[in-house]
Coordinates of N, CA and C in Angstrom, one line a residue:
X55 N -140.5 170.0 -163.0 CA -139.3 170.3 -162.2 C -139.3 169.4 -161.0
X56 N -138.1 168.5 -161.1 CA -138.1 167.9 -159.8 C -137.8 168.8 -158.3
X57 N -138.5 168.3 -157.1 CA -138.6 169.2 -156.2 C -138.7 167.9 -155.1
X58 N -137.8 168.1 -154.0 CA -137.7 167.3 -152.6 C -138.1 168.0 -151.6
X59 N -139.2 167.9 -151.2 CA -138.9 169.1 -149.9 C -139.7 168.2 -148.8
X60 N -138.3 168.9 -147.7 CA -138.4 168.1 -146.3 C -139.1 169.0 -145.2
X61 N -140.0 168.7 -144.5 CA -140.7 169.3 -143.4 C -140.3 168.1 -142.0
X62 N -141.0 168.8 -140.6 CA -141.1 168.1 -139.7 C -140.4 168.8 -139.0
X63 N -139.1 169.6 -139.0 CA -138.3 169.8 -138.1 C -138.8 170.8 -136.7
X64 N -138.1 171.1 -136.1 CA -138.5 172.0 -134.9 C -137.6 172.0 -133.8
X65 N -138.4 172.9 -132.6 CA -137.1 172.3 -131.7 C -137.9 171.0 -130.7
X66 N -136.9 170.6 -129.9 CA -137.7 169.4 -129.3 C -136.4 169.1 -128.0
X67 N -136.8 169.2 -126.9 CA -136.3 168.6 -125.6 C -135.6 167.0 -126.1
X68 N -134.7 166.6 -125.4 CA -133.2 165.9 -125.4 C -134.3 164.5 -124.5
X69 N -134.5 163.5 -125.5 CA -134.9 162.5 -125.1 C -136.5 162.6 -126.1
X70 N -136.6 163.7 -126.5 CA -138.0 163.7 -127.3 C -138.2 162.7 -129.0
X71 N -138.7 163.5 -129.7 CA -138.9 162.4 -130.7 C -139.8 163.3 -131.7
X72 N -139.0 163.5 -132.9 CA -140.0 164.2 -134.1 C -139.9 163.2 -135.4
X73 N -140.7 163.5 -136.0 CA -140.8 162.7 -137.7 C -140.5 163.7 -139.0
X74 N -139.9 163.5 -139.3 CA -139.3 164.3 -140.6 C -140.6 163.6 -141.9
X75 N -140.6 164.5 -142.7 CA -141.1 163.9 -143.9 C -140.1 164.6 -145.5
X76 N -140.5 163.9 -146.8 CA -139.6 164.7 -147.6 C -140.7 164.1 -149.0
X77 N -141.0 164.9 -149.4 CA -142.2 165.0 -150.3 C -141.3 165.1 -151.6
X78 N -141.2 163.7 -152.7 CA -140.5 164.3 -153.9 C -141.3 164.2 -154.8
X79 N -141.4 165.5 -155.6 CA -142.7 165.8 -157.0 C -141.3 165.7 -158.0
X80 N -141.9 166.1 -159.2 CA -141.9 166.2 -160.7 C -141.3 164.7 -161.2
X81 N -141.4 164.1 -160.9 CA -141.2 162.5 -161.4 C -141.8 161.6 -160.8
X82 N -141.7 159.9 -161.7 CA -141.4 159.0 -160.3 C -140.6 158.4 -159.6
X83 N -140.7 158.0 -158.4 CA -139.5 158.2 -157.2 C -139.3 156.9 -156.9
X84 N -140.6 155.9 -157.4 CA -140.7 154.6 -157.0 C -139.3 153.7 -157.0
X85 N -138.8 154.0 -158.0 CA -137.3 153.5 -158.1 C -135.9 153.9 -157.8
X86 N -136.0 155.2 -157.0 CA -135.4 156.0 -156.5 C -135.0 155.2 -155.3
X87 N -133.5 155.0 -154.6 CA -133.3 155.3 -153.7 C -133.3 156.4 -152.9
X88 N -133.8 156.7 -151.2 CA -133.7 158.1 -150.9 C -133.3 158.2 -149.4
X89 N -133.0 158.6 -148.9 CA -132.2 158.7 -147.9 C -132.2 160.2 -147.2
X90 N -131.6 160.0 -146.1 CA -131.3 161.5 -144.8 C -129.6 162.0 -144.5
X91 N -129.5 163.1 -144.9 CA -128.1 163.3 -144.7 C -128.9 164.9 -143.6
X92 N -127.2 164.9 -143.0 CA -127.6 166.2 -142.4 C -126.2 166.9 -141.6
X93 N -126.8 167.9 -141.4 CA -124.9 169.3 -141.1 C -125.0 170.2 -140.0
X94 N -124.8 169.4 -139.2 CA -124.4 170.3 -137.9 C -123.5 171.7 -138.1
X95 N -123.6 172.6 -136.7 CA -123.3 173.5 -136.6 C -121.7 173.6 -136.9
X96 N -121.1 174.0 -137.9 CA -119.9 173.9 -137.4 C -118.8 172.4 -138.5
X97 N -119.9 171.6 -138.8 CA -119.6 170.1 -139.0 C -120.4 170.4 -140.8
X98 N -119.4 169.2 -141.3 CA -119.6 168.9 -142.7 C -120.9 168.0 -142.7
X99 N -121.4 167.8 -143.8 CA -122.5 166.7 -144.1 C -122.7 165.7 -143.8
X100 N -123.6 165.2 -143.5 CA -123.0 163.6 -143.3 C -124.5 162.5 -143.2
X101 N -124.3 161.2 -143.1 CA -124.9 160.8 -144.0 C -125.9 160.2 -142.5
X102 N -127.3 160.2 -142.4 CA -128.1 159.5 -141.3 C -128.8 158.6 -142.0
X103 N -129.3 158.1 -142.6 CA -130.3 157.1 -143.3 C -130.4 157.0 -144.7
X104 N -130.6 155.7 -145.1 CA -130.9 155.4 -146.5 C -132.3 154.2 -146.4
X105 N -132.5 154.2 -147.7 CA -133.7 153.4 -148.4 C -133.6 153.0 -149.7
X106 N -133.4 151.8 -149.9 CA -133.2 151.2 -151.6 C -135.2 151.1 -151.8
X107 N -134.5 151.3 -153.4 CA -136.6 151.0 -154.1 C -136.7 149.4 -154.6
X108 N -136.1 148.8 -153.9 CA -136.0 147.4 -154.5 C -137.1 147.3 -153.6
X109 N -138.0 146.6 -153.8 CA -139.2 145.4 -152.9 C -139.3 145.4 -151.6
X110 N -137.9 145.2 -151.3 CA -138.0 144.6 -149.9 C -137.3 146.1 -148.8
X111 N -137.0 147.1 -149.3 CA -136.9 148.7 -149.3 C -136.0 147.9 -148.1
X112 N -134.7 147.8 -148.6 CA -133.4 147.5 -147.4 C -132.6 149.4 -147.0
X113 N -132.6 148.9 -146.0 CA -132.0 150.3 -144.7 C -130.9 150.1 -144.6
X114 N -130.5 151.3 -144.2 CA -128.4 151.3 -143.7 C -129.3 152.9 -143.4
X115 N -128.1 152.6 -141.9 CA -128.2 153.3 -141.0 C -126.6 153.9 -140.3
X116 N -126.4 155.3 -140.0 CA -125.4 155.6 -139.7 C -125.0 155.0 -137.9
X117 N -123.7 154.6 -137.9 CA -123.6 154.0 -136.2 C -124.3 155.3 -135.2
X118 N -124.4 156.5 -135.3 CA -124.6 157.0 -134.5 C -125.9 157.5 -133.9
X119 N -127.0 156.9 -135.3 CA -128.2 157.0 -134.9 C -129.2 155.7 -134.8
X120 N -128.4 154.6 -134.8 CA -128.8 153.3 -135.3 C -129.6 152.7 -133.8
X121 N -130.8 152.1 -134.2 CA -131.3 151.8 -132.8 C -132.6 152.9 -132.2
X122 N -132.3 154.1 -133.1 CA -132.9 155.3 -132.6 C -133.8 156.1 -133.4
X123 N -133.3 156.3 -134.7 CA -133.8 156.5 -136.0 C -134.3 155.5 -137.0
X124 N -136.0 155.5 -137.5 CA -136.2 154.3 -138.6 C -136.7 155.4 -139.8
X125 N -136.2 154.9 -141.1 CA -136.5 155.2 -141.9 C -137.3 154.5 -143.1
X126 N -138.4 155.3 -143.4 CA -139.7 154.6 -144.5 C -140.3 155.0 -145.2
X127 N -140.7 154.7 -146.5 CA -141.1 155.0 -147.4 C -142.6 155.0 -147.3
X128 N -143.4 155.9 -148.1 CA -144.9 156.3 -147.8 C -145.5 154.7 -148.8
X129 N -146.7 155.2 -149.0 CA -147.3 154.2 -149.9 C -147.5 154.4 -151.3
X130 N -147.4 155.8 -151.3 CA -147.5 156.6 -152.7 C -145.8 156.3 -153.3
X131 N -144.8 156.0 -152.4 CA -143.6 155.8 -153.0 C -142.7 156.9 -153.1
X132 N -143.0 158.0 -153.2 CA -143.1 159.8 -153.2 C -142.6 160.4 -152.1
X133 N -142.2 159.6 -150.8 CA -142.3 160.3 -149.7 C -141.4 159.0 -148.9
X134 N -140.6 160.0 -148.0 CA -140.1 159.3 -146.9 C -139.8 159.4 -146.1
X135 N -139.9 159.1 -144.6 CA -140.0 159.5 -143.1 C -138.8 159.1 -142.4
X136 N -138.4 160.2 -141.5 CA -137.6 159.4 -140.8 C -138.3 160.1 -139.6
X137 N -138.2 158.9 -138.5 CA -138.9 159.1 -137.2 C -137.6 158.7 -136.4
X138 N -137.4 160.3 -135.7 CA -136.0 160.6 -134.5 C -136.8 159.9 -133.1
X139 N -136.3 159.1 -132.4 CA -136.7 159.4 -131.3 C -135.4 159.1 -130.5
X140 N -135.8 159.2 -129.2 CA -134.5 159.7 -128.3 C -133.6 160.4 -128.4
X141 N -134.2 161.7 -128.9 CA -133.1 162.8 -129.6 C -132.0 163.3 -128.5
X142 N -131.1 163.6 -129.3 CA -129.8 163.6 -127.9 C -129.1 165.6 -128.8
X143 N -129.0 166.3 -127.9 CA -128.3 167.9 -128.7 C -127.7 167.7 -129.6
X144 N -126.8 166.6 -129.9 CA -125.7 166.2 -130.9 C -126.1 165.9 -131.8
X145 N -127.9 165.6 -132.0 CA -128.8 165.5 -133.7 C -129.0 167.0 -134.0
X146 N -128.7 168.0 -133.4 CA -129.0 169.8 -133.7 C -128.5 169.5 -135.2
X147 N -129.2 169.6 -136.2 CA -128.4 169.7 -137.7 C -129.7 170.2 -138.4
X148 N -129.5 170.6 -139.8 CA -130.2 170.9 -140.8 C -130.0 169.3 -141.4
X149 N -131.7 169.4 -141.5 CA -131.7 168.4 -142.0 C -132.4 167.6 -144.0
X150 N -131.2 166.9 -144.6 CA -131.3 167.1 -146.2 C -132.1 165.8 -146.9
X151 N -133.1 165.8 -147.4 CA -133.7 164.5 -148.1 C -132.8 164.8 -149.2
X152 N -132.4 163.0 -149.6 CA -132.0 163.0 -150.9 C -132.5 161.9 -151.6
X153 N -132.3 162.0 -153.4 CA -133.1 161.2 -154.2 C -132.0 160.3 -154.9
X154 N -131.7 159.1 -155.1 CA -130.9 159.1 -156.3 C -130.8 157.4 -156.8
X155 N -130.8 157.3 -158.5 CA -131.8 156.1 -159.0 C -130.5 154.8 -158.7
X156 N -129.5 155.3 -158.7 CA -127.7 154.5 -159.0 C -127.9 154.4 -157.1
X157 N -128.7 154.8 -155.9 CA -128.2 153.8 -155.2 C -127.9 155.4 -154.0
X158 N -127.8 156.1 -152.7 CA -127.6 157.0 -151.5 C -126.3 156.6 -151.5
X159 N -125.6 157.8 -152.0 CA -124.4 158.1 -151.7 C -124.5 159.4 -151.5
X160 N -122.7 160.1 -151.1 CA -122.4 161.7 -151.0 C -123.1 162.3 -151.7
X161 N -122.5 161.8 -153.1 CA -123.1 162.9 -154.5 C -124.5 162.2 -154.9
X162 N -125.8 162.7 -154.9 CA -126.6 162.2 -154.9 C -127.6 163.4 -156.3
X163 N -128.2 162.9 -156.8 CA -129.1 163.6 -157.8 C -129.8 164.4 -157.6
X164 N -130.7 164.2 -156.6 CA -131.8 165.6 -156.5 C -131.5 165.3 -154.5
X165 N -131.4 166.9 -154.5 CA -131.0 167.2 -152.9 C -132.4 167.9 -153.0
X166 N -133.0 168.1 -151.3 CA -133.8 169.2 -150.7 C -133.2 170.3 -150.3
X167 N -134.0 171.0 -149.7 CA -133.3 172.8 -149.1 C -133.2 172.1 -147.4
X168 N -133.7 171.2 -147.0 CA -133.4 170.9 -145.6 C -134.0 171.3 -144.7
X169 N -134.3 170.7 -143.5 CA -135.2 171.1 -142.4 C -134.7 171.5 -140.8
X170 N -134.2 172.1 -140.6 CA -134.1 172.7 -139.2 C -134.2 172.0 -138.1
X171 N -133.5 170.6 -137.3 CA -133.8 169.8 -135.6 C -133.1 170.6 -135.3
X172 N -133.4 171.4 -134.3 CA -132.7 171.6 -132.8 C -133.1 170.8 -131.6
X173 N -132.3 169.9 -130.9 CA -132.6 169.6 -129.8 C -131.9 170.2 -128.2
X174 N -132.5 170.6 -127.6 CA -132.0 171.6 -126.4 C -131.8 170.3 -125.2
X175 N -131.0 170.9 -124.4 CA -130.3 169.7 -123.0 C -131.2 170.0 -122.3

């Protein structure tokens, strides 16, 4: 059974900095693109980071976290991080790893259950 599951979340002071991680079992992921989406209070989904499984693991990044948020792949291939720093209240979302082999888009193949940032002012 494939399974994505993202940890790291918590709450964290406005200007702080946490690391997400997203653990994907029942396959290999090596060729998976995978990426960060995530859904504010109130607000639809939306997309914070990607990662292609090509070689050279190329990024795209949403304008609003760009500069602030890096995202990367473990060594095992299996796993991917995104490290928040300069968190501003406006990142407060649930946060979604996703898996998918055609490339991070909306509709994507294997979702997680999501991780919990709160950032307080």
């Amino acid at each position: 059974q494939v399974q994505l599951e993202e940890s790291g979340g918590g709450l964290v002071q406005a200007g702080g900095s946490l690391r997400l991680s997203c653990v994907a079992s029942g396959r290999t992921f090596s060729r998976y693109a995978m990426g960060w989406f995530r859904q504010g209070p109130g607000k639809e989904r939306e997309f914070v980071a990607a990662l292609t499984w090509s070689g050279s693991d190329d990024t795209d990044y949403a304008d609003s976290v760009k500069g602030r948020f890096t995202i990367s792949r473990g060594n095992a291939k299996n796993t991917v991080y995104l490290q928040m720093n300069s968190l501003k209240p406006e990142d407060t979302a649930v946060y979604y790893c996703a898996a998918d082999p055609q490339g991070i888009s909306d509709d994507n193949e294997y979702w997680g259950l999501g991780t919990q940032v709160t950032v307080s002012s």
